[in-house]
Structure formats: C-alpha cells, structure tokens
C-alpha cells in the first residue's frame, strides 16, 4: 500500500521487503547542482510547505480540494527541482478472458503504480486529481499531517493487518463518490531499476465501487532537459539516464533523500499512464474465493502493464 514516506520493512510484521539499499542502488548524479541552487530549492520547498498549511486547513471536503492539491504538488516538486513529463502507454491484454482495456474511460479510477520514493504521491497528485493512500505514521507528523489530511489522504496502519478491510472500505466509498484513489500495491519501495509484485488487497476497492483500475508507471530520469518528448542537453541531443537518486529504500533517511534530490540537476519524473482496465462480468465474482480470484487477476494485469513502462532508456533505444 502507499506510503508518503518510507517505513523500513523490518518495522512491519507483514509487509514485503525489497532488496534495494542506498549502498547498492544509488548512482552518482549526472550533473550536480551548485550550493546556491541547493539552498534555493530547500528554501523554496520550505516556503511551499508552510504556505500550504492555511490552504489545507480551509479545503476540507470542498470540490476544489483535488484541483488545489494538484497545483500545490506541482509547485512543491518544482521547488525541489523535479519536473514531470507524462506519456500515454498502450494496453494489450491478449488472451485474457477476465479483463479488458477501456481506453476512453476518464471517470474515477483506482490508480496503481510502482513505488520508488516519498516523491511518488506528490507526482501522482500533481498528475491526477486523486486521494493518495498514506501510512498512518504520516497522520502523527506535524505540518505533514495537516497537509496530507487537507489533500484528502487516506491512512492505513501498515502494522495492523486487521485494519486493511476498513481501509479498503474507505477507498471504495471515496471511489463511489467520484474521487480517484492512488495506491502503491508493492507495499514497499524499490530503487526504480526493478519493482516488486503487486499485492491484490487494494484492488477490492475498485471491484466494490465498480470503477476501473488505471496502471501508472513511474520513473525518474536525469542528466537531460526534456522538451516536447525529446531529450536534449545544452542544445545537443543526449540520451536520458535512469536516476536512482530519488529512491527511498533500506535504511535511508528522509533528510538524506531530500538532500540528494535538491543536489541533482535536470531531474525528471516520467509518468506513463495506461488505459483503464475493467473485469468482464465482474458480478460473477461474488463469493469470497471468487473475489480473491478477481483481485489477483487485476493485480497481475496492472503489474504487467506497469513493468512495460519501466524499461531503462538505453534498453528502449536498443529495442527500437
């Protein structure tokens, strides 16, 4: 499930662990930001956080909450030096008798993606008007607690498996009201070069609410400036490089992660949005065993779609 910030796997009784650690996975940045740029980014991010407090308190459940959260997330990412580039992925669910792609469906959906960093919920809410699923610890952090609640975050206690049905019910209720919900079904963060298996529990919310699942692949790239879909640097064509600098894995700390991000120039969050997916004859999955089968089918399909969006730029060039 989603986490606004990483919780080491060892502190949870039932969540999976990834093999990623800072020592193994972090690559040196392609271009480093100077000290003045780093200080300006930290100052700007602090200003955006503080300015967001009165807005978060005023939003509540107003109709403007999604639009305001989207704009605020974009502003915070820009302050940190992160730009967003969005692509449309394509869907091929060949041979599946259970599900079909619904490319033209733009209503509320369960957004599911791979989990790399504490930046992921910001990237998702900057791209979609949605409510992210966050760990319960966020609700106990000063400032962040107010901002997350004002942005409509749903909370899950990741150490209490018994709380999961209630969280799924809250997600389904939000989806029925026409609000999209974002979750990260891996249950932990990976460095971005690989990803984990999607766990099926959160997919029950989409089934209960009768909404589709929309897979979203997240990658971080650096060393380039991306304009109009082309990667250029200093006026010259240059291939983008996958960045692990924003990853938040293992025994990493939030402070260390923030300092890496503001020290990296030309950092881009690439979002690949795939067509929504629905189960055929969803009503046929009525019993408990059949519901589990339906959740597992959606999880497998969404995971497969997201994996196609995580090929490294160098591998894409070879494949082309």
XYZ file of C-alpha atoms in Angstrom:
320
model
C 0.000 0.000 0.000
C 1.014 3.602 -0.346
C 3.416 5.421 1.888
C 4.082 9.152 1.740
C 7.419 8.304 3.314
C 9.254 5.012 3.513
C 8.916 2.749 6.519
C 11.739 0.200 6.815
C 10.378 -3.275 6.187
C 11.844 -4.598 9.424
C 9.422 -2.482 11.461
C 6.351 -4.092 9.913
C 5.059 -7.534 10.736
C 3.544 -8.382 7.361
C 4.765 -6.081 4.597
C 7.236 -7.358 1.992
C 10.847 -6.194 1.862
C 12.762 -5.160 -1.228
C 16.461 -5.971 -1.747
C 17.250 -2.309 -2.521
C 19.618 -0.363 -0.260
C 21.276 3.030 -0.700
C 24.747 1.497 -0.807
C 23.876 -0.909 -3.599
C 21.372 1.020 -5.687
C 22.314 4.693 -5.647
C 24.141 6.003 -8.692
C 26.149 9.214 -8.814
C 24.213 12.120 -10.263
C 24.891 13.007 -13.899
C 25.118 16.708 -13.053
C 25.297 18.187 -9.574
C 23.522 21.373 -8.554
C 25.677 24.079 -7.009
C 25.365 25.149 -3.367
C 23.305 28.250 -4.186
C 20.830 26.238 -6.235
C 20.544 23.647 -3.453
C 19.903 26.330 -0.837
C 17.312 27.997 -3.074
C 15.495 24.704 -3.570
C 15.407 23.925 0.139
C 14.191 27.426 0.942
C 11.549 27.268 -1.781
C 10.298 23.869 -0.635
C 10.031 25.081 2.976
C 8.076 28.119 1.805
C 5.661 25.970 -0.209
C 5.123 23.651 2.763
C 4.378 26.496 5.147
C 2.161 28.312 2.647
C 0.161 25.129 2.180
C -0.890 24.921 5.835
C -3.698 27.522 5.804
C -4.882 26.237 2.445
C -5.018 22.646 3.764
C -6.997 23.778 6.809
C -9.518 25.588 4.614
C -10.003 22.871 1.998
C -11.798 20.172 3.978
C -14.054 18.234 1.606
C -14.650 21.109 -0.774
C -14.998 20.499 -4.509
C -11.768 22.440 -5.030
C -9.649 20.031 -2.997
C -8.440 17.927 -5.929
C -7.522 20.866 -8.154
C -5.780 22.764 -5.357
C -3.815 19.684 -4.254
C -2.693 19.105 -7.827
C -1.381 22.650 -8.175
C 0.288 22.591 -4.761
C 2.019 19.270 -5.530
C 3.340 20.656 -8.808
C 4.637 23.746 -7.038
C 6.452 21.705 -4.366
C 8.039 19.439 -6.974
C 9.238 22.443 -8.966
C 10.689 23.963 -5.793
C 12.647 20.739 -5.250
C 13.902 20.837 -8.833
C 11.724 17.995 -10.149
C 9.809 18.328 -13.427
C 7.059 15.993 -14.639
C 6.755 14.516 -18.110
C 3.628 12.486 -18.900
C 3.277 9.809 -21.586
C 0.369 7.671 -22.726
C 1.034 3.947 -22.591
C -0.843 1.378 -24.648
C -2.640 -1.694 -23.402
C -2.601 -5.209 -24.803
C -4.440 -7.743 -22.674
C -4.281 -10.566 -25.159
C -5.692 -13.914 -24.180
C -7.412 -12.617 -21.035
C -10.982 -13.810 -20.652
C -11.365 -11.823 -17.447
C -10.441 -8.248 -18.221
C -10.477 -5.669 -20.971
C -8.932 -2.261 -21.518
C -11.292 0.721 -21.596
C -9.154 3.499 -23.136
C -11.967 6.042 -23.370
C -12.983 5.876 -19.691
C -11.960 9.048 -17.860
C -14.063 8.861 -14.694
C -12.906 7.922 -11.183
C -10.438 5.046 -11.030
C -8.132 3.194 -8.686
C -4.671 4.421 -9.712
C -1.941 1.865 -9.039
C 1.760 2.286 -9.661
C 5.241 1.176 -8.717
C 6.764 2.703 -5.584
C 10.213 4.332 -5.692
C 10.242 7.337 -3.405
C 8.398 9.553 -0.962
C 8.025 11.782 -4.036
C 5.641 9.294 -5.677
C 2.398 10.530 -4.049
C 3.372 14.096 -4.967
C 3.976 13.058 -8.572
C 0.654 11.211 -8.725
C -1.378 14.028 -7.164
C 0.406 16.529 -9.434
C -0.735 14.466 -12.433
C -4.234 13.413 -11.316
C -6.861 14.852 -9.022
C -6.898 11.963 -6.552
C -6.647 10.905 -2.922
C -3.411 9.063 -2.073
C -3.223 6.187 0.375
C -0.677 7.009 3.091
C 0.786 5.240 6.079
C -0.754 6.042 9.450
C 2.525 7.472 10.781
C 2.068 10.446 8.455
C -1.017 11.361 10.478
C 1.231 11.877 13.504
C 3.802 14.175 11.858
C 3.431 17.931 12.475
C 2.832 20.024 9.317
C 2.861 16.948 7.067
C -0.185 15.619 8.946
C -2.161 18.785 8.211
C -1.059 18.903 4.572
C -1.868 15.236 3.959
C -5.287 15.458 5.594
C -6.108 18.660 3.723
C -5.141 16.969 0.473
C -7.575 14.140 1.165
C -5.081 11.383 2.014
C -6.486 8.080 3.280
C -4.471 6.413 6.014
C -3.511 2.817 6.696
C -1.775 1.344 9.722
C 0.673 -0.952 7.995
C 1.425 -2.884 11.194
C -2.230 -3.888 11.646
C -3.397 -6.319 9.007
C -6.806 -6.348 10.701
C -7.251 -2.682 9.701
C -6.999 -3.460 5.982
C -10.725 -4.233 5.346
C -11.704 -0.876 6.839
C -9.177 0.939 4.671
C -10.447 -0.843 1.552
C -13.996 0.165 2.517
C -12.905 3.814 2.868
C -11.242 3.642 -0.531
C -14.362 2.158 -2.110
C -16.532 4.875 -0.533
C -14.295 7.595 -1.987
C -14.387 5.927 -5.405
C -18.191 5.742 -5.288
C -18.294 9.488 -4.596
C -16.426 10.056 -7.847
C -12.964 10.556 -6.335
C -9.988 8.698 -7.769
C -7.722 6.980 -5.227
C -3.997 6.244 -5.675
C -2.182 3.283 -4.105
C 1.166 1.522 -4.471
C 0.426 -2.211 -4.196
C 4.043 -3.379 -3.884
C 3.833 -2.477 -0.218
C 7.401 -1.130 -0.123
C 9.789 0.982 -2.170
C 12.264 -0.188 -4.823
C 15.091 1.825 -6.369
C 13.432 2.138 -9.799
C 15.572 -0.359 -11.700
C 13.313 -3.192 -10.575
C 9.906 -3.495 -8.950
C 8.098 -5.903 -6.686
C 4.929 -7.935 -7.058
C 1.597 -6.151 -6.787
C -0.369 -7.363 -3.782
C -4.065 -7.733 -4.577
C -5.811 -6.415 -1.445
C -6.362 -2.799 -2.542
C -7.893 -3.915 -5.857
C -11.009 -4.973 -3.932
C -11.883 -1.280 -3.588
C -12.224 -0.955 -7.366
C -14.367 -4.085 -7.526
C -16.639 -2.912 -4.698
C -17.065 0.561 -6.217
C -17.484 -0.684 -9.784
C -14.682 1.508 -11.136
C -11.736 0.572 -13.361
C -8.090 0.223 -12.407
C -5.640 2.571 -14.123
C -1.978 1.409 -14.074
C 0.666 4.134 -13.860
C 4.426 3.595 -14.284
C 6.816 5.980 -12.514
C 10.445 6.515 -13.495
C 12.949 9.184 -12.561
C 15.380 10.374 -15.228
C 18.282 12.811 -15.028
C 21.097 14.384 -16.968
C 18.798 15.839 -19.576
C 16.280 18.550 -20.198
C 13.183 17.107 -21.838
C 11.332 19.313 -24.327
C 8.460 18.131 -26.469
C 9.280 14.500 -25.748
C 12.904 14.859 -26.925
C 15.817 14.705 -24.539
C 18.309 17.497 -25.083
C 21.112 18.963 -23.056
C 22.897 22.212 -23.711
C 21.332 22.327 -27.179
C 22.688 18.896 -28.080
C 20.827 15.627 -28.237
C 21.558 13.435 -25.241
C 20.021 10.187 -24.103
C 18.177 10.263 -20.804
C 19.545 8.180 -17.953
C 17.540 6.358 -15.323
C 18.086 8.006 -11.946
C 18.045 6.201 -8.622
C 18.802 9.405 -6.718
C 15.183 9.949 -5.576
C 14.756 6.367 -4.372
C 13.993 5.912 -0.679
C 14.991 2.385 0.266
C 16.528 0.258 3.006
C 17.851 2.261 5.954
C 17.793 5.535 4.036
C 16.677 8.669 5.876
C 14.263 11.324 4.664
C 16.860 14.060 5.163
C 19.469 12.204 3.103
C 16.923 11.626 0.351
C 15.865 15.292 0.255
C 19.486 16.438 0.071
C 20.183 14.056 -2.834
C 17.161 15.316 -4.738
C 17.964 19.019 -4.409
C 21.599 18.273 -5.357
C 20.589 16.684 -8.691
C 20.169 18.821 -11.790
C 17.667 18.096 -14.572
C 15.677 15.592 -12.520
C 12.523 14.458 -14.316
C 9.643 12.354 -13.030
C 8.310 10.407 -16.010
C 4.708 9.246 -15.675
C 3.376 6.663 -18.136
C -0.415 6.402 -17.933
C -2.010 3.222 -19.251
C -5.634 2.743 -20.314
C -8.037 1.795 -17.558
C -8.802 -1.896 -17.050
C -12.115 -3.484 -16.093
C -13.080 -7.053 -15.346
C -15.561 -8.647 -17.709
C -18.646 -9.923 -15.893
C -17.445 -8.510 -12.557
C -20.728 -9.507 -10.924
C -19.784 -13.152 -11.426
C -17.057 -12.795 -8.771
C -19.470 -12.823 -5.858
C -18.151 -15.415 -3.401
C -15.116 -14.924 -1.203
C -12.922 -17.232 -3.279
C -14.094 -15.616 -6.500
C -13.405 -12.137 -5.122
C -9.872 -13.218 -4.339
C -9.527 -14.549 -7.867
C -10.772 -11.239 -9.298
C -8.363 -9.195 -7.156
C -5.458 -11.389 -8.185
C -6.368 -11.075 -11.871
C -6.466 -7.276 -11.691
C -3.201 -7.172 -9.738
C -1.407 -9.362 -12.306
C -2.655 -7.312 -15.260
C -1.818 -3.959 -13.653
C 1.639 -5.161 -12.614
C 2.392 -6.418 -16.117
C 1.333 -3.083 -17.619
C 3.474 -1.072 -15.218
C 6.522 -3.256 -15.888
C 6.375 -2.349 -19.581
C 6.818 1.304 -18.620
C 9.961 0.711 -16.560
C 12.389 -0.297 -19.307
C 15.536 1.798 -18.999
C 16.036 4.430 -21.729
C 19.129 2.623 -23.026
C 17.139 -0.619 -23.353
C 14.363 1.196 -25.218
C 16.888 2.548 -27.706
C 18.251 -0.942 -28.372
C 14.750 -2.377 -28.712
C 13.844 0.306 -31.244
